[in-house]
Coordinates of N, CA, C and O in Angstrom, one line a residue:
X1 N 8.1 -18.9 -12.9 CA 8.7 -17.7 -12.4 C 7.6 -16.6 -12.4 O 6.9 -16.4 -13.4
X2 N 7.5 -15.9 -11.3 CA 6.6 -14.8 -11.1 C 7.0 -13.6 -11.9 O 8.2 -13.2 -11.7
X3 N 6.2 -13.1 -12.7 CA 6.5 -11.8 -13.4 C 5.2 -11.0 -13.3 O 4.2 -11.4 -14.0
X4 N 5.1 -10.0 -12.5 CA 3.9 -9.3 -12.3 C 4.2 -7.9 -11.7 O 5.2 -7.6 -11.2
X5 N 3.1 -7.1 -11.9 CA 3.2 -5.7 -11.3 C 2.2 -5.8 -10.1 O 1.1 -6.2 -10.2
X6 N 2.8 -5.3 -8.9 CA 2.0 -5.4 -7.7 C 1.8 -3.9 -7.2 O 2.7 -3.1 -7.1
X7 N 0.5 -3.6 -6.9 CA 0.1 -2.4 -6.3 C 0.0 -2.5 -4.8 O -0.7 -3.5 -4.4
X8 N 0.7 -1.7 -4.0 CA 0.5 -1.7 -2.6 C -0.2 -0.5 -2.2 O 0.0 0.6 -2.7
X9 N -1.1 -0.6 -1.2 CA -1.9 0.5 -0.8 C -1.9 0.6 0.8 O -2.2 -0.4 1.5
X10 N -1.6 1.8 1.3 CA -1.6 2.1 2.7 C -2.7 3.1 2.9 O -2.5 4.3 2.7
X11 N -3.9 2.6 3.2 CA -5.1 3.5 3.2 C -5.2 4.5 4.4 O -4.7 4.1 5.5
X12 N -5.7 5.6 4.1 CA -5.9 6.6 5.2 C -6.8 7.7 4.6 O -6.7 8.0 3.4
X13 N -7.6 8.3 5.4 CA -8.5 9.3 4.9 C -7.7 10.6 4.6 O -8.0 11.2 3.5
X14 N -6.8 11.0 5.4 CA -6.0 12.2 5.1 C -4.9 11.9 4.0 O -4.7 12.7 3.2
X15 N -4.3 10.7 4.1 CA -3.2 10.3 3.2 C -3.3 8.8 2.9 O -3.2 8.0 3.8
X16 N -3.6 8.5 1.6 CA -3.5 7.1 1.2 C -2.3 6.9 0.3 O -2.1 7.5 -0.8
X17 N -1.3 6.2 0.8 CA -0.1 5.9 0.1 C -0.3 4.8 -0.9 O -1.1 3.9 -0.7
X18 N 0.4 4.9 -2.0 CA 0.4 3.8 -3.0 C 1.8 3.6 -3.5 O 2.6 4.5 -3.6
X19 N 2.0 2.4 -3.9 CA 3.3 2.0 -4.5 C 3.2 0.9 -5.5 O 2.4 0.0 -5.3
X20 N 3.9 1.0 -6.6 CA 3.8 0.0 -7.6 C 5.2 -0.6 -7.8 O 6.2 0.1 -7.9
X21 N 5.2 -1.9 -7.8 CA 6.5 -2.7 -7.8 C 6.4 -3.7 -8.9 O 5.3 -4.3 -9.1
X22 N 7.5 -4.0 -9.5 CA 7.6 -5.1 -10.5 C 8.3 -6.2 -9.9 O 9.4 -6.1 -9.3
X23 N 7.8 -7.4 -10.0 CA 8.4 -8.7 -9.5 C 8.7 -9.5 -10.7 O 7.8 -9.9 -11.5
X24 N 9.9 -9.9 -10.9 CA 10.4 -10.9 -11.9 C 11.2 -11.9 -11.1 O 12.3 -11.7 -10.8
X25 N 10.5 -13.1 -10.9 CA 11.2 -14.1 -10.1 C 11.4 -13.6 -8.7 O 10.5 -13.0 -8.0
X26 N 12.7 -13.6 -8.3 CA 13.0 -13.1 -6.9 C 13.4 -11.7 -6.9 O 13.7 -11.1 -5.9
X27 N 13.4 -11.0 -8.1 CA 13.9 -9.6 -8.2 C 12.7 -8.7 -8.1 O 11.6 -8.9 -8.7
X28 N 12.9 -7.7 -7.2 CA 11.8 -6.7 -7.0 C 12.4 -5.3 -7.4 O 13.5 -5.0 -7.1
X29 N 11.5 -4.5 -8.1 CA 12.0 -3.2 -8.5 C 10.8 -2.2 -8.3 O 9.6 -2.6 -8.7
X30 N 11.1 -1.1 -7.8 CA 10.1 0.0 -7.7 C 9.8 0.6 -9.0 O 10.7 1.0 -9.8
X31 N 8.5 0.7 -9.3 CA 8.1 1.3 -10.6 C 7.7 2.8 -10.3 O 8.2 3.7 -11.0
X32 N 6.9 3.0 -9.3 CA 6.4 4.4 -8.9 C 5.8 4.3 -7.6 O 5.4 3.3 -7.1
X33 N 5.7 5.5 -6.9 CA 5.0 5.6 -5.7 C 4.5 7.0 -5.5 O 5.0 7.9 -6.1
X34 N 3.5 7.2 -4.6 CA 3.0 8.5 -4.3 C 2.0 8.4 -3.2 O 1.8 7.4 -2.5
X35 N 1.2 9.5 -3.0 CA 0.3 9.6 -1.9 C -0.9 10.5 -2.4 O -0.7 11.5 -3.0
X36 N -2.1 10.0 -2.1 CA -3.3 10.8 -2.3 C -3.6 11.5 -1.0 O -3.9 10.8 0.0
X37 N -3.6 12.8 -1.0 CA -3.9 13.6 0.2 C -5.3 14.3 0.0 O -5.5 14.8 -1.1
X38 N -6.1 14.2 1.1 CA -7.4 14.9 1.0 C -7.5 15.8 2.2 O -7.3 15.4 3.4
X39 N -7.8 17.1 2.0 CA -8.0 18.0 3.1 C -9.2 17.8 4.0 O -10.2 17.4 3.5
X40 N -9.0 17.9 5.2 CA -10.1 17.6 6.2 C -11.2 18.6 6.0 O -12.3 18.4 6.5
X41 N -11.0 19.8 5.4 CA -12.0 20.8 5.2 C -13.0 20.3 4.2 O -14.1 20.9 4.1
X42 N -12.7 19.4 3.3 CA -13.6 18.9 2.3 C -14.6 17.9 2.9 O -14.3 17.2 3.9
X43 N -15.7 17.8 2.2 CA -16.8 16.9 2.6 C -16.2 15.4 2.5 O -15.4 15.2 1.6
X44 N -16.7 14.6 3.4 CA -16.2 13.2 3.4 C -16.4 12.5 2.0 O -15.5 11.9 1.5
X45 N -17.6 12.7 1.4 CA -17.8 12.1 0.1 C -16.9 12.6 -1.0 O -16.4 11.8 -1.8
X46 N -16.5 13.8 -0.9 CA -15.5 14.4 -1.9 C -14.1 13.8 -1.7 O -13.4 13.4 -2.6
X47 N -13.8 13.6 -0.4 CA -12.5 13.0 -0.1 C -12.4 11.6 -0.5 O -11.4 11.1 -1.1
X48 N -13.5 10.8 -0.3 CA -13.5 9.4 -0.7 C -13.5 9.3 -2.3 O -12.8 8.4 -2.8
X49 N -14.2 10.2 -2.9 CA -14.2 10.2 -4.4 C -12.8 10.4 -4.9 O -12.3 9.8 -5.9
X50 N -12.1 11.4 -4.3 CA -10.7 11.7 -4.7 C -9.8 10.4 -4.6 O -9.0 10.1 -5.5
X51 N -9.9 9.8 -3.4 CA -9.1 8.6 -3.2 C -9.4 7.5 -4.3 O -8.5 7.0 -4.9
X52 N -10.7 7.3 -4.5 CA -11.1 6.3 -5.5 C -10.5 6.7 -6.9 O -9.9 5.8 -7.6
X53 N -10.8 7.9 -7.3 CA -10.3 8.3 -8.6 C -8.8 8.3 -8.8 O -8.3 7.9 -9.9
X54 N -8.1 8.6 -7.7 CA -6.6 8.6 -7.9 C -6.1 7.2 -7.9 O -5.1 6.9 -8.6
X55 N -6.6 6.3 -7.1 CA -6.2 4.9 -7.1 C -6.6 4.3 -8.5 O -5.8 3.6 -9.1
X56 N -7.8 4.7 -9.0 CA -8.2 4.2 -10.3 C -7.2 4.7 -11.4 O -6.8 3.9 -12.3
X57 N -6.7 5.9 -11.3 CA -5.7 6.5 -12.2 C -4.4 5.7 -12.1 O -3.8 5.5 -13.2
X58 N -4.0 5.4 -10.9 CA -2.7 4.6 -10.8 C -2.9 3.2 -11.4 O -2.0 2.8 -12.1
X59 N -4.0 2.6 -11.2 CA -4.3 1.3 -11.8 C -4.3 1.4 -13.3 O -3.7 0.6 -14.0
X60 N -4.9 2.4 -13.9 CA -5.0 2.6 -15.3 C -3.6 2.8 -15.9 O -3.2 2.3 -17.0
X61 N -2.8 3.6 -15.2 CA -1.5 4.0 -15.7 C -0.5 2.8 -15.7 O 0.3 2.6 -16.6
X62 N -0.5 2.0 -14.5 CA 0.6 1.0 -14.3 C 0.1 -0.4 -14.6 O 0.9 -1.3 -14.5
X63 N -1.2 -0.6 -14.7 CA -1.8 -2.0 -15.0 C -1.3 -3.1 -14.1 O -0.7 -4.1 -14.5
X64 N -1.4 -2.9 -12.8 CA -1.0 -4.0 -11.9 C -1.9 -5.2 -12.1 O -3.0 -5.1 -12.6
X65 N -1.4 -6.4 -11.7 CA -2.1 -7.6 -11.8 C -2.7 -8.0 -10.4 O -3.6 -8.9 -10.4
X66 N -2.1 -7.4 -9.4 CA -2.6 -7.8 -8.0 C -2.3 -6.6 -7.1 O -1.6 -5.7 -7.4
X67 N -3.0 -6.7 -5.9 CA -2.9 -5.6 -4.9 C -2.7 -6.2 -3.5 O -3.4 -7.1 -3.1
X68 N -1.9 -5.5 -2.8 CA -1.7 -5.8 -1.3 C -2.2 -4.5 -0.6 O -1.8 -3.4 -1.0
X69 N -3.1 -4.6 0.3 CA -3.6 -3.5 1.0 C -3.6 -3.8 2.5 O -3.8 -4.9 3.0
X70 N -3.3 -2.7 3.3 CA -3.2 -2.9 4.7 C -4.6 -2.9 5.3 O -5.5 -2.2 4.9
X71 N -4.8 -3.7 6.4 CA -6.0 -3.8 7.1 C -6.1 -2.6 8.1 O -5.1 -1.9 8.3
X72 N -7.3 -2.4 8.6 CA -7.5 -1.3 9.6 C -7.0 -1.8 10.9 O -7.4 -2.9 11.4
X73 N -6.2 -1.0 11.6 CA -5.8 -1.2 13.0 C -6.4 -0.2 13.9 O -6.2 1.0 13.7
X74 N -7.2 -0.7 14.8 CA -8.0 0.2 15.6 C -7.2 1.0 16.7 O -7.3 2.2 16.9
X75 N -6.3 0.3 17.4 CA -5.5 1.0 18.4 C -6.3 1.7 19.3 O -7.4 1.3 19.8
X76 N -5.9 2.9 19.7 CA -6.6 3.8 20.6 C -7.6 4.7 20.0 O -8.5 5.2 20.6
X77 N -7.4 5.0 18.7 CA -8.3 6.0 18.0 C -9.3 5.4 17.1 O -9.0 5.2 15.9
X78 N -10.5 5.1 17.6 CA -11.5 4.4 16.8 C -12.0 5.3 15.7 O -12.3 4.9 14.6
X79 N -12.1 6.6 16.0 CA -12.6 7.6 15.0 C -11.7 7.6 13.8 O -12.1 7.5 12.6
X80 N -10.4 7.6 14.0 CA -9.4 7.5 12.8 C -9.6 6.2 12.1 O -9.4 6.1 10.9
X81 N -9.8 5.1 12.8 CA -10.0 3.8 12.2 C -11.2 3.8 11.2 O -11.2 3.2 10.2
X82 N -12.3 4.5 11.6 CA -13.4 4.6 10.7 C -13.1 5.3 9.4 O -13.4 4.8 8.3
X83 N -12.3 6.4 9.5 CA -11.9 7.1 8.3 C -11.0 6.2 7.4 O -11.1 6.2 6.2
X84 N -10.1 5.5 8.1 CA -9.2 4.6 7.4 C -10.0 3.5 6.7 O -9.7 3.2 5.5
X85 N -11.0 3.0 7.4 CA -11.8 2.0 6.8 C -12.6 2.5 5.5 O -12.7 1.8 4.5
X86 N -13.0 3.7 5.6 CA -13.7 4.3 4.5 C -12.7 4.5 3.3 O -13.1 4.3 2.1
X87 N -11.5 4.9 3.6 CA -10.5 5.1 2.5 C -10.2 3.7 1.9 O -10.0 3.6 0.7
X88 N -10.1 2.7 2.8 CA -9.9 1.3 2.2 C -11.0 1.0 1.3 O -10.7 0.4 0.2
X89 N -12.2 1.3 1.7 CA -13.4 0.9 0.9 C -13.3 1.6 -0.5 O -13.5 1.0 -1.5
X90 N -12.9 2.9 -0.5 CA -12.8 3.6 -1.8 C -11.7 3.0 -2.7 O -11.9 2.8 -3.9
X91 N -10.6 2.6 -2.0 CA -9.5 2.0 -2.8 C -9.9 0.6 -3.3 O -9.6 0.2 -4.4
X92 N -10.6 -0.2 -2.5 CA -11.0 -1.5 -2.8 C -12.0 -1.5 -4.0 O -12.0 -2.4 -4.9
X93 N -12.9 -0.5 -4.0 CA -13.8 -0.4 -5.1 C -13.1 -0.2 -6.4 O -13.4 -0.8 -7.4
X94 N -12.1 0.7 -6.4 CA -11.3 1.0 -7.6 C -10.6 -0.3 -8.1 O -10.6 -0.6 -9.3
X95 N -10.1 -1.1 -7.1 CA -9.4 -2.4 -7.5 C -10.4 -3.4 -8.0 O -10.1 -4.1 -9.0
X96 N -11.6 -3.4 -7.4 CA -12.6 -4.4 -7.9 C -13.1 -4.0 -9.3 O -13.4 -4.9 -10.1
X97 N -13.2 -2.7 -9.6 CA -13.6 -2.3 -10.9 C -12.7 -2.8 -12.0 O -13.1 -2.9 -13.2
X98 N -11.4 -3.1 -11.7 CA -10.5 -3.5 -12.6 C -10.2 -5.1 -12.5 O -9.3 -5.6 -13.2
X99 N -11.0 -5.7 -11.6 CA -10.9 -7.2 -11.5 C -9.6 -7.6 -10.9 O -9.1 -8.8 -11.2
X100 N -9.0 -6.8 -10.1 CA -7.6 -7.2 -9.5 C -7.8 -8.1 -8.3 O -8.7 -8.0 -7.5
X101 N -6.8 -9.1 -8.2 CA -6.7 -9.9 -7.1 C -6.2 -9.1 -5.9 O -5.2 -8.4 -6.0
X102 N -6.9 -9.1 -4.8 CA -6.5 -8.3 -3.6 C -6.2 -9.2 -2.4 O -7.0 -10.1 -2.1
X103 N -5.1 -8.9 -1.7 CA -4.8 -9.6 -0.5 C -4.7 -8.5 0.6 O -4.1 -7.4 0.3
X104 N -5.2 -8.8 1.8 CA -5.1 -7.9 2.9 C -4.1 -8.3 3.9 O -4.1 -9.5 4.2
X105 N -3.3 -7.4 4.4 CA -2.3 -7.7 5.4 C -2.4 -6.8 6.6 O -2.6 -5.6 6.5
X106 N -2.1 -7.4 7.8 CA -2.1 -6.6 9.0 C -0.8 -5.8 9.0 O 0.2 -6.2 8.4
X107 N -0.8 -4.7 9.8 CA 0.5 -4.0 10.0 C 1.7 -4.9 10.4 O 2.8 -4.7 9.9
X108 N 1.4 -5.8 11.3 CA 2.4 -6.7 11.8 C 2.9 -7.6 10.8 O 4.1 -7.9 10.7
X109 N 2.0 -8.1 9.9 CA 2.5 -9.0 8.8 C 3.4 -8.2 7.8 O 4.4 -8.7 7.4
X110 N 3.1 -7.0 7.6 CA 3.8 -6.2 6.6 C 5.2 -5.9 7.2 O 6.2 -6.0 6.6
X111 N 5.3 -5.5 8.5 CA 6.5 -5.2 9.2 C 7.4 -6.5 9.2 O 8.6 -6.4 9.0
X112 N 6.8 -7.6 9.5 CA 7.5 -8.9 9.6 C 8.1 -9.2 8.2 O 9.3 -9.6 8.1
X113 N 7.4 -9.0 7.2 CA 7.8 -9.3 5.8 C 9.0 -8.4 5.4 O 9.9 -8.9 4.7
X114 N 9.0 -7.2 5.8 CA 10.0 -6.2 5.4 C 11.2 -6.1 6.3 O 12.3 -6.0 5.9
X115 N 10.9 -6.1 7.6 CA 11.9 -5.8 8.6 C 12.4 -7.1 9.3 O 13.5 -7.2 9.8
X116 N 11.4 -8.0 9.5 CA 11.7 -9.3 10.2 C 11.2 -9.3 11.6 O 11.4 -10.3 12.3
X117 N 10.5 -8.2 12.0 CA 9.8 -8.2 13.3 C 8.5 -7.4 13.1 O 8.5 -6.4 12.4
X118 N 7.5 -7.9 13.8 CA 6.2 -7.3 13.7 C 6.1 -6.0 14.5 O 5.1 -5.3 14.4
X119 N 7.1 -5.6 15.2 CA 7.1 -4.4 16.0 C 8.0 -3.4 15.6 O 8.5 -2.5 16.4
X120 N 8.4 -3.4 14.3 CA 9.3 -2.4 13.7 C 8.7 -1.0 13.8 O 7.5 -0.8 13.7
X121 N 9.6 0.0 13.8 CA 9.2 1.4 13.8 C 9.1 1.8 12.3 O 9.7 1.2 11.4
X122 N 8.4 2.9 12.1 CA 8.2 3.4 10.7 C 9.5 3.7 10.0 O 9.7 3.3 8.8
X123 N 10.5 4.3 10.7 CA 11.8 4.5 10.0 C 12.5 3.3 9.6 O 13.2 3.2 8.6
X124 N 12.3 2.2 10.4 CA 12.9 0.9 10.0 C 12.3 0.3 8.8 O 13.0 -0.2 7.9
X125 N 11.0 0.5 8.7 CA 10.3 0.0 7.5 C 10.7 0.8 6.3 O 11.1 0.2 5.2
X126 N 10.8 2.1 6.4 CA 11.3 3.0 5.3 C 12.7 2.6 4.8 O 12.9 2.4 3.6
X127 N 13.6 2.4 5.8 CA 14.9 2.0 5.5 C 15.0 0.7 4.7 O 15.7 0.5 3.7
X128 N 14.2 -0.3 5.2 CA 14.3 -1.7 4.6 C 13.6 -1.6 3.2 O 14.1 -2.3 2.3
X129 N 12.6 -0.9 3.0 CA 12.0 -0.7 1.7 C 13.0 -0.2 0.7 O 13.2 -0.6 -0.4
X130 N 13.8 0.9 1.2 CA 14.8 1.4 0.4 C 15.9 0.4 0.0 O 16.3 0.3 -1.1
X131 N 16.3 -0.4 1.0 CA 17.3 -1.5 0.7 C 16.8 -2.6 -0.2 O 17.4 -2.9 -1.1
X132 N 15.6 -3.1 0.1 CA 15.0 -4.2 -0.7 C 14.8 -3.8 -2.1 O 15.1 -4.6 -3.1
X133 N 14.4 -2.6 -2.4 CA 14.1 -2.1 -3.7 C 15.3 -1.3 -4.4 O 15.1 -0.8 -5.5
X134 N 16.4 -1.3 -3.7 CA 17.6 -0.6 -4.2 C 17.3 0.8 -4.6 O 17.8 1.2 -5.7
X135 N 16.6 1.6 -3.8 CA 16.3 2.9 -4.1 C 17.5 3.9 -3.6 O 18.1 3.6 -2.6
X136 N 17.7 4.9 -4.3 CA 18.7 5.9 -3.9 C 18.4 6.6 -2.6 O 19.3 7.0 -1.9
X137 N 17.2 6.8 -2.4 CA 16.8 7.5 -1.1 C 15.5 6.8 -0.5 O 14.8 6.1 -1.2
X138 N 15.2 7.2 0.7 CA 14.0 6.6 1.4 C 12.8 7.2 0.7 O 12.7 8.4 0.5
X139 N 11.8 6.3 0.4 CA 10.6 6.8 -0.2 C 9.8 7.7 0.7 O 9.7 7.3 1.9
X140 N 9.4 8.8 0.2 CA 8.6 9.7 1.0 C 7.4 10.2 0.2 O 7.4 10.2 -1.0
X141 N 6.3 10.5 0.9 CA 6.1 10.4 2.4 C 6.1 9.0 2.9 O 6.1 8.0 2.1
X142 N 6.1 8.8 4.2 CA 6.1 7.5 4.8 C 4.9 6.6 4.4 O 5.0 5.4 4.4
X143 N 3.8 7.3 4.0 CA 2.6 6.5 3.5 C 3.0 5.8 2.2 O 2.5 4.6 2.0
X144 N 3.8 6.4 1.4 CA 4.2 5.7 0.1 C 5.1 4.6 0.5 O 5.0 3.5 -0.1
X145 N 6.0 4.8 1.4 CA 6.9 3.7 1.8 C 6.2 2.5 2.4 O 6.5 1.4 2.1
X146 N 5.1 2.8 3.2 CA 4.3 1.8 3.8 C 3.5 1.0 2.7 O 3.3 -0.2 2.7
X147 N 3.1 1.7 1.6 CA 2.4 1.1 0.5 C 3.4 0.1 -0.2 O 3.0 -1.0 -0.6
X148 N 4.6 0.6 -0.5 CA 5.6 -0.3 -1.1 C 5.9 -1.5 -0.2 O 6.1 -2.6 -0.7
X149 N 5.9 -1.3 1.1 CA 6.1 -2.4 2.0 C 5.0 -3.4 1.9 O 5.2 -4.6 2.0
X150 N 3.8 -2.9 1.7 CA 2.6 -3.8 1.5 C 2.8 -4.6 0.2 O 2.4 -5.8 0.2
X151 N 3.3 -4.0 -0.8 CA 3.5 -4.7 -2.1 C 4.6 -5.8 -1.9 O 4.5 -6.9 -2.4
X152 N 5.6 -5.4 -1.1 CA 6.7 -6.4 -0.8 C 6.1 -7.6 0.0 O 6.4 -8.8 -0.3
X153 N 5.2 -7.3 0.9 CA 4.6 -8.3 1.7 C 3.8 -9.3 0.8 O 3.8 -10.5 1.1
X154 N 3.2 -8.7 -0.2 CA 2.4 -9.6 -1.1 C 3.2 -10.7 -1.7 O 2.7 -11.8 -1.9
X155 N 4.5 -10.4 -2.0 CA 5.4 -11.4 -2.6 C 5.6 -12.6 -1.7 O 6.0 -13.7 -2.2
X156 N 5.4 -12.5 -0.4 CA 5.7 -13.6 0.5 C 4.5 -14.1 1.3 O 4.5 -15.2 1.7
X157 N 3.4 -13.3 1.3 CA 2.3 -13.6 2.2 C 1.0 -13.9 1.4 O 0.0 -14.2 2.0
X158 N 1.0 -13.6 0.1 CA -0.3 -13.8 -0.6 C -0.7 -15.2 -0.6 O 0.1 -16.1 -0.6
X159 N -2.0 -15.5 -0.6 CA -2.6 -16.8 -0.5 C -2.1 -17.6 -1.7 O -1.8 -18.8 -1.6
X160 N -2.0 -17.0 -2.9 CA -1.5 -17.8 -4.1 C -0.1 -18.3 -3.9 O 0.3 -19.3 -4.5
X161 N 0.7 -17.6 -3.1 CA 2.0 -18.1 -2.8 C 2.0 -19.3 -1.9 O 2.9 -20.1 -1.9
X162 N 1.0 -19.4 -1.1 CA 0.9 -20.5 -0.1 C 0.2 -21.8 -0.7 O 0.3 -22.8 -0.1
X163 N -0.5 -21.6 -1.8 CA -1.2 -22.7 -2.5 C -0.3 -23.7 -3.1 O 0.8 -23.5 -3.4

């Protein structure tokens, strides 16, 4: 029976969502969630340091055993994708410092795991996260809901589950 704490991360330079979930067998429960926001007026290095330090603080506080993180989706805005990639890097370094097992998931994999279709809209993901984790209200901001969705995806898509 799986009994673990899973950290989900939805990386972004302006907003990096995080969500911590407890899995005991087939039961999933939300532990905590939030968002690291960095003002665009700050230097890039300062923004990345804040993301790293805040994710590090989440790891220290909740002691996850594994991490699910969203991959970068380029879409039409390559500039935004670079910022997201840098935020992912800062988050991944914090995870590596703690020796955590990390799995990466595409936005479509996450949506498929939570909603059942890879083309779900943000509000559908938020609603299903609320339902799956039996939350009284929709997790906000949406970056935190996406992070929890990433943690949920870990329970079904992680390589260790397929082994």
